[in-house]
PDB file of C-alpha atoms in Angstrom:
ATOM      1  CA  MET C   1     -20.747  13.353  -5.967  1.00 44.00           C
ATOM      2  CA  LYS C   2     -18.096  12.817  -3.370  1.00 46.00           C
ATOM      3  CA  MET C   3     -17.303   9.253  -2.566  1.00 49.00           C
ATOM      4  CA  ALA C   4     -17.145   8.321   1.114  1.00 48.00           C
ATOM      5  CA  ILE C   5     -13.736   6.987   1.964  1.00 46.00           C
ATOM      6  CA  ARG C   6     -13.879   3.918   4.139  1.00 49.00           C
ATOM      7  CA  ARG C   7     -10.978   3.748   6.542  1.00 48.00           C
ATOM      8  CA  THR C   8      -9.874   0.360   7.641  1.00 49.00           C
ATOM      9  CA  ALA C   9      -8.218   0.042  11.028  1.00 46.00           C
ATOM     10  CA  LYS C  10      -4.668  -1.143  10.977  1.00 48.00           C
ATOM     11  CA  PRO C  11      -4.326  -4.685  12.250  1.00 52.00           C
ATOM     12  CA  ARG C  12      -2.799  -4.651  15.694  1.00 57.00           C
ATOM     13  CA  VAL C  13       0.735  -5.978  15.765  1.00 68.00           C
ATOM     14  CA  ALA C  14       1.174  -9.063  17.913  1.00 87.00           C
ATOM     15  CA  PHE C  15       2.599  -8.172  21.303  1.00 87.00           C
ATOM     16  CA  GLU C  16       5.621 -10.451  20.926  1.00 88.00           C
ATOM     17  CA  ASP C  17       6.557  -8.954  17.541  1.00 87.00           C
ATOM     18  CA  GLU C  18       6.152  -5.395  18.778  1.00 88.00           C
ATOM     19  CA  TYR C  19       8.271  -6.147  21.834  1.00 89.00           C
ATOM     20  CA  ARG C  20      11.127  -7.586  19.762  1.00 88.00           C
ATOM     21  CA  THR C  21      11.010  -4.668  17.325  1.00 88.00           C
ATOM     22  CA  SER C  22      10.949  -2.011  20.051  1.00 88.00           C
ATOM     23  CA  LEU C  23      13.747  -3.710  21.979  1.00 88.00           C
ATOM     24  CA  GLY C  24      15.859  -3.856  18.828  1.00 87.00           C
ATOM     25  CA  GLU C  25      15.288  -0.159  18.142  1.00 87.00           C
ATOM     26  CA  TYR C  26      16.290   0.799  21.677  1.00 87.00           C
ATOM     27  CA  ALA C  27      19.362  -1.417  21.552  1.00 85.00           C
ATOM     28  CA  ALA C  28      20.326   0.268  18.260  1.00 84.00           C
ATOM     29  CA  GLY C  29      20.476   3.615  20.064  1.00 79.00           C
ATOM     30  CA  ARG C  30      17.071   5.079  19.297  1.00 69.00           C
ATOM     31  CA  GLY C  31      16.967   6.803  22.725  1.00 76.00           C
ATOM     32  CA  GLU C  32      14.036   7.951  24.855  1.00 81.00           C
ATOM     33  CA  PRO C  33      11.221   7.455  22.287  1.00 83.00           C
ATOM     34  CA  ALA C  34      12.033   3.744  22.069  1.00 81.00           C
ATOM     35  CA  LEU C  35      12.285   3.527  25.863  1.00 83.00           C
ATOM     36  CA  GLY C  36       8.884   5.217  26.099  1.00 86.00           C
ATOM     37  CA  ARG C  37       7.453   2.421  23.992  1.00 88.00           C
ATOM     38  CA  ALA C  38       8.758  -0.033  26.602  1.00 89.00           C
ATOM     39  CA  TYR C  39       6.505   1.614  29.190  1.00 88.00           C
ATOM     40  CA  GLU C  40       3.509   1.483  26.838  1.00 90.00           C
ATOM     41  CA  LEU C  41       4.236  -2.181  26.159  1.00 90.00           C
ATOM     42  CA  GLY C  42       4.225  -2.794  29.912  1.00 90.00           C
ATOM     43  CA  ARG C  43       0.787  -1.195  30.209  1.00 90.00           C
ATOM     44  CA  ARG C  44      -0.455  -3.270  27.287  1.00 90.00           C
ATOM     45  CA  ALA C  45       0.952  -6.422  28.902  1.00 90.00           C
ATOM     46  CA  LEU C  46      -1.010  -5.674  32.078  1.00 86.00           C
ATOM     47  CA  THR C  47      -4.176  -5.138  30.047  1.00 88.00           C
ATOM     48  CA  GLU C  48      -3.649  -8.453  28.277  1.00 88.00           C
ATOM     49  CA  GLN C  49      -2.972 -10.095  31.675  1.00 88.00           C
ATOM     50  CA  LYS C  50       0.478 -11.343  30.811  1.00 89.00           C
ATOM     51  CA  SER C  51       2.321 -12.727  33.810  1.00 90.00           C
ATOM     52  CA  LEU C  52       5.841 -11.745  34.873  1.00 89.00           C
ATOM     53  CA  VAL C  53       7.021 -15.219  33.924  1.00 91.00           C
ATOM     54  CA  GLU C  54       5.643 -14.732  30.403  1.00 91.00           C
ATOM     55  CA  MET C  55       7.338 -11.350  30.161  1.00 91.00           C
ATOM     56  CA  ALA C  56      10.679 -12.761  31.320  1.00 91.00           C
ATOM     57  CA  SER C  57      10.457 -15.586  28.774  1.00 91.00           C
ATOM     58  CA  LEU C  58       9.528 -13.192  25.968  1.00 90.00           C
ATOM     59  CA  HIS C  59      12.391 -10.854  26.867  1.00 90.00           C
ATOM     60  CA  HIS C  60      14.846 -13.757  26.974  1.00 91.00           C
ATOM     61  CA  GLN C  61      13.798 -14.921  23.506  1.00 91.00           C
ATOM     62  CA  ALA C  62      14.031 -11.377  22.126  1.00 89.00           C
ATOM     63  CA  VAL C  63      17.561 -10.896  23.486  1.00 88.00           C
ATOM     64  CA  LEU C  64      18.680 -14.265  22.079  1.00 89.00           C
ATOM     65  CA  ALA C  65      17.387 -13.193  18.657  1.00 87.00           C
ATOM     66  CA  LEU C  66      19.434  -9.962  18.793  1.00 86.00           C
ATOM     67  CA  LEU C  67      22.707 -11.386  20.100  1.00 85.00           C
ATOM     68  CA  PRO C  68      23.912 -12.910  16.771  1.00 85.00           C
ATOM     69  CA  ASP C  69      23.859  -9.416  15.234  1.00 80.00           C
ATOM     70  CA  ALA C  70      26.307  -8.068  17.827  1.00 77.00           C
ATOM     71  CA  GLU C  71      29.656  -7.650  16.062  1.00 77.00           C
ATOM     72  CA  SER C  72      31.923  -7.683  19.077  1.00 84.00           C
ATOM     73  CA  GLU C  73      32.069  -8.393  22.788  1.00 86.00           C
ATOM     74  CA  LYS C  74      31.611  -4.685  23.442  1.00 85.00           C
ATOM     75  CA  HIS C  75      28.437  -4.629  21.363  1.00 85.00           C
ATOM     76  CA  ARG C  76      27.096  -7.675  23.207  1.00 85.00           C
ATOM     77  CA  VAL C  77      27.694  -5.998  26.563  1.00 88.00           C
ATOM     78  CA  GLU C  78      25.964  -2.829  25.335  1.00 86.00           C
ATOM     79  CA  LEU C  79      23.071  -4.917  24.019  1.00 87.00           C
ATOM     80  CA  LEU C  80      22.618  -6.699  27.346  1.00 88.00           C
ATOM     81  CA  GLN C  81      22.766  -3.413  29.247  1.00 89.00           C
ATOM     82  CA  ALA C  82      20.230  -1.784  26.930  1.00 89.00           C
ATOM     83  CA  SER C  83      17.937  -4.819  27.136  1.00 90.00           C
ATOM     84  CA  ALA C  84      18.036  -4.660  30.957  1.00 91.00           C
ATOM     85  CA  GLU C  85      17.020  -0.982  30.849  1.00 90.00           C
ATOM     86  CA  PHE C  86      14.240  -1.777  28.381  1.00 90.00           C
ATOM     87  CA  LEU C  87      12.884  -4.615  30.534  1.00 91.00           C
ATOM     88  CA  ALA C  88      12.999  -2.482  33.695  1.00 90.00           C
ATOM     89  CA  GLU C  89      10.984   0.262  31.990  1.00 90.00           C
ATOM     90  CA  CYS C  90       8.549  -2.283  30.579  1.00 91.00           C
ATOM     91  CA  LEU C  91       7.933  -3.765  34.040  1.00 90.00           C
ATOM     92  CA  SER C  92       7.459  -0.407  35.770  1.00 88.00           C
ATOM     93  CA  PRO C  93       3.636  -0.556  35.281  1.00 88.00           C
ATOM     94  CA  TYR C  94       3.716  -3.920  37.082  1.00 86.00           C
ATOM     95  CA  GLU C  95       5.592  -2.288  39.971  1.00 87.00           C
ATOM     96  CA  MET C  96       3.054   0.530  40.195  1.00 86.00           C
ATOM     97  CA  ALA C  97       0.156  -1.932  40.058  1.00 85.00           C
ATOM     98  CA  HIS C  98       1.789  -3.990  42.810  1.00 81.00           C
ATOM     99  CA  ARG C  99       2.206  -0.929  45.008  1.00 83.00           C
ATOM    100  CA  GLY C 100      -1.414   0.020  44.416  1.00 79.00           C
ATOM    101  CA  PHE C 101      -2.491  -3.483  45.388  1.00 75.00           C
ATOM    102  CA  GLN C 102      -0.419  -3.319  48.569  1.00 76.00           C
ATOM    103  CA  ASP C 103      -1.982   0.034  49.483  1.00 77.00           C
ATOM    104  CA  ALA C 104      -5.463  -1.382  48.867  1.00 76.00           C
ATOM    105  CA  VAL C 105      -4.749  -4.449  51.006  1.00 71.00           C
ATOM    106  CA  LYS C 106      -3.406  -2.248  53.811  1.00 77.00           C
ATOM    107  CA  ALA C 107      -6.528  -0.072  53.675  1.00 78.00           C
ATOM    108  CA  LEU C 108      -8.746  -3.177  53.697  1.00 74.00           C
ATOM    109  CA  ARG C 109      -6.891  -4.576  56.700  1.00 73.00           C
ATOM    110  CA  GLN C 110      -7.311  -1.306  58.590  1.00 78.00           C
ATOM    111  CA  LEU C 111     -11.008  -1.195  57.688  1.00 77.00           C
ATOM    112  CA  ASN C 112     -11.539  -4.748  58.967  1.00 72.00           C
ATOM    113  CA  GLU C 113      -9.740  -3.916  62.208  1.00 76.00           C
ATOM    114  CA  THR C 114     -11.874  -0.799  62.679  1.00 78.00           C
ATOM    115  CA  LEU C 115     -15.063  -2.767  62.034  1.00 77.00           C
ATOM    116  CA  GLU C 116     -14.023  -5.457  64.501  1.00 72.00           C
ATOM    117  CA  GLU C 117     -13.347  -2.866  67.193  1.00 76.00           C
ATOM    118  CA  GLU C 118     -16.806  -1.381  66.620  1.00 78.00           C
ATOM    119  CA  ILE C 119     -18.392  -4.844  66.676  1.00 74.00           C
ATOM    120  CA  LYS C 120     -16.561  -5.588  69.928  1.00 73.00           C
ATOM    121  CA  ARG C 121     -17.833  -2.349  71.458  1.00 77.00           C
ATOM    122  CA  ILE C 122     -21.442  -3.094  70.447  1.00 76.00           C
ATOM    123  CA  ALA C 123     -21.230  -6.712  71.626  1.00 71.00           C
ATOM    124  CA  TYR C 124     -19.911  -5.734  75.033  1.00 72.00           C
ATOM    125  CA  ALA C 125     -22.543  -2.980  75.323  1.00 69.00           C
ATOM    126  CA  VAL C 126     -25.306  -5.485  74.572  1.00 70.00           C
ATOM    127  CA  HIS C 127     -23.882  -7.982  77.032  1.00 64.00           C
ATOM    128  CA  ASP C 128     -22.942  -5.664  79.912  1.00 69.00           C
ATOM    129  CA  GLU C 129     -25.140  -2.575  79.691  1.00 70.00           C
ATOM    130  CA  ALA C 130     -28.318  -4.285  78.518  1.00 71.00           C
ATOM    131  CA  GLY C 131     -27.681  -7.097  80.984  1.00 71.00           C
ATOM    132  CA  GLN C 132     -27.374  -4.662  83.888  1.00 74.00           C
ATOM    133  CA  LEU C 133     -30.585  -2.901  82.814  1.00 78.00           C
ATOM    134  CA  LEU C 134     -32.460  -6.213  82.751  1.00 77.00           C
ATOM    135  CA  VAL C 135     -31.224  -7.013  86.256  1.00 77.00           C
ATOM    136  CA  ALA C 136     -32.610  -3.661  87.431  1.00 80.00           C
ATOM    137  CA  VAL C 137     -35.953  -4.440  85.760  1.00 79.00           C
ATOM    138  CA  HIS C 138     -36.074  -7.863  87.472  1.00 73.00           C
ATOM    139  CA  LEU C 139     -35.434  -6.238  90.849  1.00 79.00           C
ATOM    140  CA  ALA C 140     -38.076  -3.557  90.282  1.00 80.00           C
ATOM    141  CA  LEU C 141     -40.667  -6.140  89.266  1.00 78.00           C
ATOM    142  CA  ALA C 142     -39.833  -8.240  92.314  1.00 77.00           C
ATOM    143  CA  GLU C 143     -40.484  -5.256  94.571  1.00 77.00           C
ATOM    144  CA  VAL C 144     -43.830  -4.562  92.893  1.00 77.00           C
ATOM    145  CA  ALA C 145     -44.814  -8.233  93.056  1.00 75.00           C
ATOM    146  CA  LEU C 146     -44.308  -8.302  96.828  1.00 76.00           C
ATOM    147  CA  GLU C 147     -47.126  -5.776  97.260  1.00 76.00           C
ATOM    148  CA  LEU C 148     -49.625  -7.632  95.035  1.00 74.00           C
ATOM    149  CA  PRO C 149     -52.118 -10.248  96.211  1.00 78.00           C
ATOM    150  CA  GLN C 150     -51.486 -13.869  95.198  1.00 74.00           C
ATOM    151  CA  PRO C 151     -54.059 -14.002  92.336  1.00 73.00           C
ATOM    152  CA  GLN C 152     -52.206 -11.200  90.529  1.00 73.00           C
ATOM    153  CA  GLN C 153     -48.802 -12.860  90.798  1.00 73.00           C
ATOM    154  CA  ALA C 154     -49.291 -14.997  87.643  1.00 77.00           C
ATOM    155  CA  PRO C 155     -49.024 -12.077  85.135  1.00 77.00           C
ATOM    156  CA  PHE C 156     -45.779 -10.998  86.782  1.00 74.00           C
ATOM    157  CA  ALA C 157     -44.439 -14.526  86.468  1.00 78.00           C
ATOM    158  CA  ARG C 158     -45.176 -14.439  82.721  1.00 81.00           C
ATOM    159  CA  ILE C 159     -43.452 -11.066  82.407  1.00 80.00           C
ATOM    160  CA  LYS C 160     -40.443 -12.444  84.257  1.00 79.00           C
ATOM    161  CA  GLU C 161     -40.275 -15.407  81.874  1.00 82.00           C
ATOM    162  CA  MET C 162     -40.415 -13.070  78.854  1.00 84.00           C
ATOM    163  CA  LEU C 163     -37.599 -10.993  80.318  1.00 81.00           C
ATOM    164  CA  ASN C 164     -35.578 -14.179  80.777  1.00 81.00           C
ATOM    165  CA  GLN C 165     -36.094 -14.955  77.091  1.00 82.00           C
ATOM    166  CA  VAL C 166     -35.004 -11.424  76.141  1.00 80.00           C
ATOM    167  CA  GLU C 167     -31.891 -11.801  78.271  1.00 78.00           C
ATOM    168  CA  LYS C 168     -31.131 -15.174  76.670  1.00 76.00           C
ATOM    169  CA  HIS C 169     -31.441 -13.767  73.147  1.00 76.00           C
ATOM    170  CA  LEU C 170     -29.335 -10.701  73.969  1.00 76.00           C
ATOM    171  CA  ARG C 171     -26.615 -12.933  75.403  1.00 73.00           C
ATOM    172  CA  ARG C 172     -26.643 -15.066  72.235  1.00 74.00           C
ATOM    173  CA  TYR C 173     -26.541 -12.019  69.955  1.00 73.00           C
ATOM    174  CA  SER C 174     -23.645 -10.612  71.972  1.00 70.00           C
ATOM    175  CA  HIS C 175     -21.668 -13.846  71.686  1.00 68.00           C
ATOM    176  CA  GLU C 176     -22.328 -14.132  67.962  1.00 69.00           C
ATOM    177  CA  LEU C 177     -21.290 -10.532  67.376  1.00 72.00           C
ATOM    178  CA  ARG C 178     -17.997 -10.953  69.202  1.00 75.00           C
ATOM    179  CA  PRO C 179     -17.634 -13.766  71.743  1.00 78.00           C
ATOM    180  CA  THR C 180     -15.446 -12.885  74.707  1.00 80.00           C
ATOM    181  CA  ILE C 181     -14.015 -16.392  74.476  1.00 84.00           C
ATOM    182  CA  LEU C 182     -12.351 -15.384  71.175  1.00 86.00           C
ATOM    183  CA  ASP C 183     -10.232 -12.773  72.956  1.00 83.00           C
ATOM    184  CA  ASP C 184      -9.729 -14.782  76.147  1.00 86.00           C
ATOM    185  CA  LEU C 185      -9.049 -18.321  74.881  1.00 90.00           C
ATOM    186  CA  GLY C 186      -8.601 -18.058  71.112  1.00 91.00           C
ATOM    187  CA  TRP C 187     -10.301 -18.956  67.871  1.00 92.00           C
ATOM    188  CA  ILE C 188     -10.593 -22.735  68.322  1.00 93.00           C
ATOM    189  CA  PRO C 189     -12.570 -22.568  71.601  1.00 92.00           C
ATOM    190  CA  ALA C 190     -14.594 -19.759  70.002  1.00 91.00           C
ATOM    191  CA  ILE C 191     -15.597 -21.834  66.971  1.00 92.00           C
ATOM    192  CA  ARG C 192     -16.393 -24.790  69.235  1.00 92.00           C
ATOM    193  CA  PHE C 193     -18.728 -22.525  71.195  1.00 89.00           C
ATOM    194  CA  LEU C 194     -20.200 -21.126  67.953  1.00 90.00           C
ATOM    195  CA  ALA C 195     -20.675 -24.573  66.420  1.00 92.00           C
ATOM    196  CA  GLU C 196     -22.329 -25.919  69.555  1.00 91.00           C
ATOM    197  CA  GLY C 197     -24.937 -23.155  69.501  1.00 87.00           C
ATOM    198  CA  ILE C 198     -25.637 -23.481  65.767  1.00 90.00           C
ATOM    199  CA  SER C 199     -25.808 -27.262  66.011  1.00 92.00           C
ATOM    200  CA  LYS C 200     -28.450 -27.106  68.757  1.00 90.00           C
ATOM    201  CA  ARG C 201     -30.584 -24.467  67.028  1.00 88.00           C
ATOM    202  CA  ALA C 202     -30.439 -26.089  63.586  1.00 90.00           C
ATOM    203  CA  ASN C 203     -30.397 -29.704  64.802  1.00 91.00           C
ATOM    204  CA  LEU C 204     -27.377 -30.209  62.566  1.00 92.00           C
ATOM    205  CA  PRO C 205     -24.304 -32.278  63.552  1.00 94.00           C
ATOM    206  CA  ILE C 206     -21.082 -30.242  63.318  1.00 95.00           C
ATOM    207  CA  HIS C 207     -17.883 -32.278  63.653  1.00 95.00           C
ATOM    208  CA  ILE C 208     -14.713 -30.453  64.699  1.00 95.00           C
ATOM    209  CA  ASP C 209     -11.160 -31.773  64.373  1.00 94.00           C
ATOM    210  CA  ALA C 210      -8.889 -28.930  65.460  1.00 91.00           C
ATOM    211  CA  ALA C 211      -5.854 -29.152  67.700  1.00 81.00           C
ATOM    212  CA  VAL C 212      -3.420 -26.446  66.654  1.00 87.00           C
ATOM    213  CA  PRO C 213      -0.711 -25.595  69.210  1.00 84.00           C
ATOM    214  CA  GLY C 214      -0.193 -21.983  70.124  1.00 85.00           C
ATOM    215  CA  ARG C 215      -2.222 -18.954  69.130  1.00 88.00           C
ATOM    216  CA  PRO C 216      -1.721 -16.910  65.952  1.00 89.00           C
ATOM    217  CA  PRO C 217      -1.959 -13.096  65.956  1.00 88.00           C
ATOM    218  CA  ALA C 218      -5.296 -11.595  66.979  1.00 87.00           C
ATOM    219  CA  THR C 219      -6.030 -10.462  63.415  1.00 87.00           C
ATOM    220  CA  THR C 220      -5.561 -14.011  62.136  1.00 89.00           C
ATOM    221  CA  GLU C 221      -7.777 -15.434  64.868  1.00 91.00           C
ATOM    222  CA  THR C 222     -10.528 -12.953  64.063  1.00 89.00           C
ATOM    223  CA  THR C 223     -10.292 -13.717  60.337  1.00 89.00           C
ATOM    224  CA  LEU C 224     -10.554 -17.466  60.924  1.00 92.00           C
ATOM    225  CA  TYR C 225     -13.497 -17.058  63.274  1.00 91.00           C
ATOM    226  CA  ARG C 226     -15.394 -14.792  60.859  1.00 89.00           C
ATOM    227  CA  ILE C 227     -14.850 -17.131  57.902  1.00 92.00           C
ATOM    228  CA  VAL C 228     -15.986 -20.177  59.876  1.00 92.00           C
ATOM    229  CA  GLN C 229     -18.992 -18.174  61.095  1.00 90.00           C
ATOM    230  CA  GLU C 230     -19.944 -17.161  57.534  1.00 89.00           C
ATOM    231  CA  ALA C 231     -19.412 -20.689  56.186  1.00 91.00           C
ATOM    232  CA  LEU C 232     -21.608 -22.193  58.915  1.00 91.00           C
ATOM    233  CA  THR C 233     -24.306 -19.585  58.284  1.00 88.00           C
ATOM    234  CA  ASN C 234     -24.311 -20.395  54.558  1.00 87.00           C
ATOM    235  CA  ALA C 235     -24.411 -24.135  55.226  1.00 89.00           C
ATOM    236  CA  VAL C 236     -27.372 -23.813  57.573  1.00 88.00           C
ATOM    237  CA  LYS C 237     -29.390 -21.316  55.514  1.00 85.00           C
ATOM    238  CA  HIS C 238     -28.665 -22.450  51.962  1.00 82.00           C
ATOM    239  CA  ALA C 239     -27.018 -25.864  51.783  1.00 80.00           C
ATOM    240  CA  GLN C 240     -29.660 -28.076  53.456  1.00 83.00           C
ATOM    241  CA  ALA C 241     -26.741 -30.085  54.789  1.00 88.00           C
ATOM    242  CA  SER C 242     -26.944 -33.180  57.009  1.00 90.00           C
ATOM    243  CA  ASN C 243     -23.429 -32.780  58.413  1.00 93.00           C
ATOM    244  CA  ILE C 244     -20.701 -30.169  58.619  1.00 95.00           C
ATOM    245  CA  TRP C 245     -17.018 -30.879  59.217  1.00 96.00           C
ATOM    246  CA  ILE C 246     -14.508 -28.305  60.476  1.00 96.00           C
ATOM    247  CA  ARG C 247     -10.807 -29.152  60.402  1.00 95.00           C
ATOM    248  CA  ALA C 248      -7.792 -27.073  61.434  1.00 95.00           C
ATOM    249  CA  TRP C 249      -4.149 -28.060  61.199  1.00 94.00           C
ATOM    250  CA  ARG C 250      -0.724 -26.583  60.598  1.00 91.00           C
ATOM    251  CA  GLU C 251       1.726 -27.263  57.775  1.00 89.00           C
ATOM    252  CA  ASN C 252       5.084 -25.816  58.771  1.00 85.00           C
ATOM    253  CA  LEU C 253       4.550 -22.034  58.666  1.00 88.00           C
ATOM    254  CA  VAL C 254       1.011 -22.215  57.258  1.00 91.00           C
ATOM    255  CA  LEU C 255      -2.198 -22.442  59.268  1.00 93.00           C
ATOM    256  CA  CYS C 256      -4.894 -24.398  57.413  1.00 94.00           C
ATOM    257  CA  CYS C 257      -8.619 -24.657  57.997  1.00 94.00           C
ATOM    258  CA  SER C 258     -11.468 -26.222  56.038  1.00 95.00           C
ATOM    259  CA  ILE C 259     -15.235 -26.137  56.450  1.00 94.00           C
ATOM    260  CA  ARG C 260     -17.061 -28.837  54.481  1.00 94.00           C
ATOM    261  CA  ASP C 261     -20.743 -29.774  54.234  1.00 93.00           C
ATOM    262  CA  ASP C 262     -22.684 -32.492  52.428  1.00 91.00           C
ATOM    263  CA  GLY C 263     -25.423 -30.158  51.276  1.00 88.00           C
ATOM    264  CA  ALA C 264     -26.882 -29.024  47.971  1.00 87.00           C
ATOM    265  CA  GLY C 265     -23.773 -27.236  46.723  1.00 87.00           C
ATOM    266  CA  PHE C 266     -23.741 -24.519  44.066  1.00 85.00           C
ATOM    267  CA  ASP C 267     -21.859 -23.358  40.984  1.00 79.00           C
ATOM    268  CA  SER C 268     -18.890 -21.643  42.633  1.00 68.00           C
ATOM    269  CA  SER C 269     -17.737 -20.136  39.314  1.00 66.00           C
ATOM    270  CA  GLN C 270     -20.932 -18.062  39.164  1.00 63.00           C
ATOM    271  CA  ALA C 271     -21.055 -16.999  42.813  1.00 56.00           C
ATOM    272  CA  HIS C 272     -19.016 -13.815  42.318  1.00 51.00           C
ATOM    273  CA  ALA C 273     -20.071 -12.825  38.810  1.00 49.00           C
ATOM    274  CA  ALA C 274     -23.855 -13.030  39.071  1.00 49.00           C
ATOM    275  CA  PRO C 275     -25.662  -9.663  38.814  1.00 46.00           C
ATOM    276  CA  GLY C 276     -27.741  -8.692  41.834  1.00 48.00           C
ATOM    277  CA  ARG C 277     -25.501 -10.681  44.135  1.00 49.00           C
ATOM    278  CA  SER C 278     -27.221 -12.784  46.761  1.00 51.00           C
ATOM    279  CA  ARG C 279     -26.455 -12.734  50.465  1.00 50.00           C
ATOM    280  CA  LYS C 280     -24.411 -15.900  49.945  1.00 54.00           C
ATOM    281  CA  GLY C 281     -22.445 -14.297  47.098  1.00 58.00           C
ATOM    282  CA  LEU C 282     -21.663 -11.256  49.210  1.00 59.00           C
ATOM    283  CA  GLY C 283     -20.602 -13.549  52.044  1.00 73.00           C
ATOM    284  CA  LEU C 284     -18.130 -15.367  49.803  1.00 79.00           C
ATOM    285  CA  ILE C 285     -16.695 -12.048  48.652  1.00 81.00           C
ATOM    286  CA  ALA C 286     -16.320 -10.918  52.268  1.00 81.00           C
ATOM    287  CA  MET C 287     -14.456 -14.141  53.068  1.00 85.00           C
ATOM    288  CA  GLN C 288     -12.058 -13.582  50.186  1.00 85.00           C
ATOM    289  CA  GLU C 289     -11.425  -9.972  51.173  1.00 84.00           C
ATOM    290  CA  ARG C 290     -10.698 -10.879  54.790  1.00 85.00           C
ATOM    291  CA  VAL C 291      -8.176 -13.558  53.806  1.00 89.00           C
ATOM    292  CA  THR C 292      -6.509 -11.364  51.187  1.00 86.00           C
ATOM    293  CA  ALA C 293      -6.108  -8.557  53.727  1.00 85.00           C
ATOM    294  CA  ILE C 294      -3.775 -10.703  55.856  1.00 87.00           C
ATOM    295  CA  GLY C 295      -1.889 -12.353  52.996  1.00 87.00           C
ATOM    296  CA  GLY C 296      -3.707 -15.684  52.938  1.00 91.00           C
ATOM    297  CA  THR C 297      -5.545 -17.664  50.280  1.00 92.00           C
ATOM    298  CA  LEU C 298      -9.095 -18.953  50.161  1.00 93.00           C
ATOM    299  CA  HIS C 299     -10.459 -21.643  47.856  1.00 92.00           C
ATOM    300  CA  ILE C 300     -14.108 -22.622  47.497  1.00 91.00           C
ATOM    301  CA  GLU C 301     -14.925 -25.939  45.885  1.00 91.00           C
ATOM    302  CA  SER C 302     -18.571 -26.720  45.216  1.00 88.00           C
ATOM    303  CA  ARG C 303     -20.815 -28.339  42.669  1.00 86.00           C
ATOM    304  CA  PRO C 304     -24.598 -28.665  42.641  1.00 88.00           C
ATOM    305  CA  GLY C 305     -25.502 -31.807  44.560  1.00 85.00           C
ATOM    306  CA  HIS C 306     -21.974 -32.409  45.880  1.00 85.00           C
ATOM    307  CA  GLY C 307     -21.688 -30.125  48.909  1.00 89.00           C
ATOM    308  CA  THR C 308     -19.246 -27.291  49.512  1.00 92.00           C
ATOM    309  CA  GLU C 309     -15.770 -27.006  50.989  1.00 93.00           C
ATOM    310  CA  VAL C 310     -14.139 -23.727  52.018  1.00 93.00           C
ATOM    311  CA  SER C 311     -10.358 -24.013  52.428  1.00 94.00           C
ATOM    312  CA  ILE C 312      -8.166 -21.350  54.043  1.00 94.00           C
ATOM    313  CA  ARG C 313      -4.377 -21.117  54.173  1.00 94.00           C
ATOM    314  CA  LEU C 314      -2.800 -18.366  56.257  1.00 92.00           C
ATOM    315  CA  PRO C 315       0.944 -17.731  56.612  1.00 89.00           C
ATOM    316  CA  LEU C 316       2.295 -17.636  60.154  1.00 83.00           C
ATOM    317  CA  GLU C 317       5.203 -15.618  61.445  1.00 69.00           C
ATOM    318  CA  GLY C 318       8.063 -17.705  62.773  1.00 49.00           C
ATOM    319  CA  ASN C 319       7.586 -16.814  66.423  1.00 46.00           C
ATOM    320  CA  HIS C 320       3.915 -17.825  66.284  1.00 47.00           C
ATOM    321  CA  ALA C 321       4.486 -20.926  64.203  1.00 46.00           C
ATOM    322  CA  ASN C 322       7.118 -22.238  66.600  1.00 46.00           C
ATOM    323  CA  SER C 323       4.984 -21.734  69.708  1.00 46.00           C
ATOM    324  CA  HIS C 324       3.993 -24.948  71.467  1.00 41.00           C
ATOM    325  CA  ARG C 325       1.571 -23.502  73.971  1.00 40.00           C
ATOM    326  CA  ALA C 326      -1.514 -25.567  73.189  1.00 38.00           C
ATOM    327  CA  ARG C 327      -4.702 -23.532  73.405  1.00 42.00           C
ATOM    328  CA  GLY C 328      -8.030 -24.879  72.305  1.00 44.00           C
TER     329      GLY C 328
END
């Protein structure tokens, strides 16, 4: 009877040891095969999430270990040159990953801009076209009402009041989709207008401390407005907050904004990873994507029972950061 042969997998060599060995082989003149291993090591480093700083430190230690074996100044120069080639090949997967990330961010930025243009078109259509149609309906009803006897005027008055409510809601929806004040006066007046409306509807105090001179680029203003809008929506719908605080300030070439509430809070570490993501989870992801698309950072700090704070930091170009035209 044949015996089954059990094959045991070879233990995987530690990354650091394999790097030193492969670098030594390439420095000893092993040619393209050894250089090819540098590329594979770079891919493995990415998979193991090793940072560039870690790679630089590892390479430095590996070169220091090889230098004592160099017999002459010429050999040391050749070793350093070979080690530079090996490191460059090892880091090439990082370069490709970085380029891919840049392409993805560019595509995301273009997508956001396209969506905002479509939102703007819909908002203006709701405000202008629907508004004009309602005016025509009001005029037509007024003409009909003139020909009716007084006892039949009451139903028309009720219809007129309902049309007024429709017009009011359409105007609010239009402003929340894309307020004209955002384009005309900037993001700070826009969030003041937004906060005022939400505060009245939800009976929730919203405190704003924002006096940033100048106006950043339109894309930055839109990003800030959308994040504040999403944060306020989450606070009202989910947080059961008693107060909300919005702050905006500038630190040299960085525009900062925070939205904080004293509500129920949540486990922020689970917000992105949970299966079947909630509306709130998707909102947090959308915030992160918007900030990433323009090179900023977003941090969410929250714990159950301790409220939530959303912090945004966006880099400003010099000509915008140095502007002193106060708006908002």
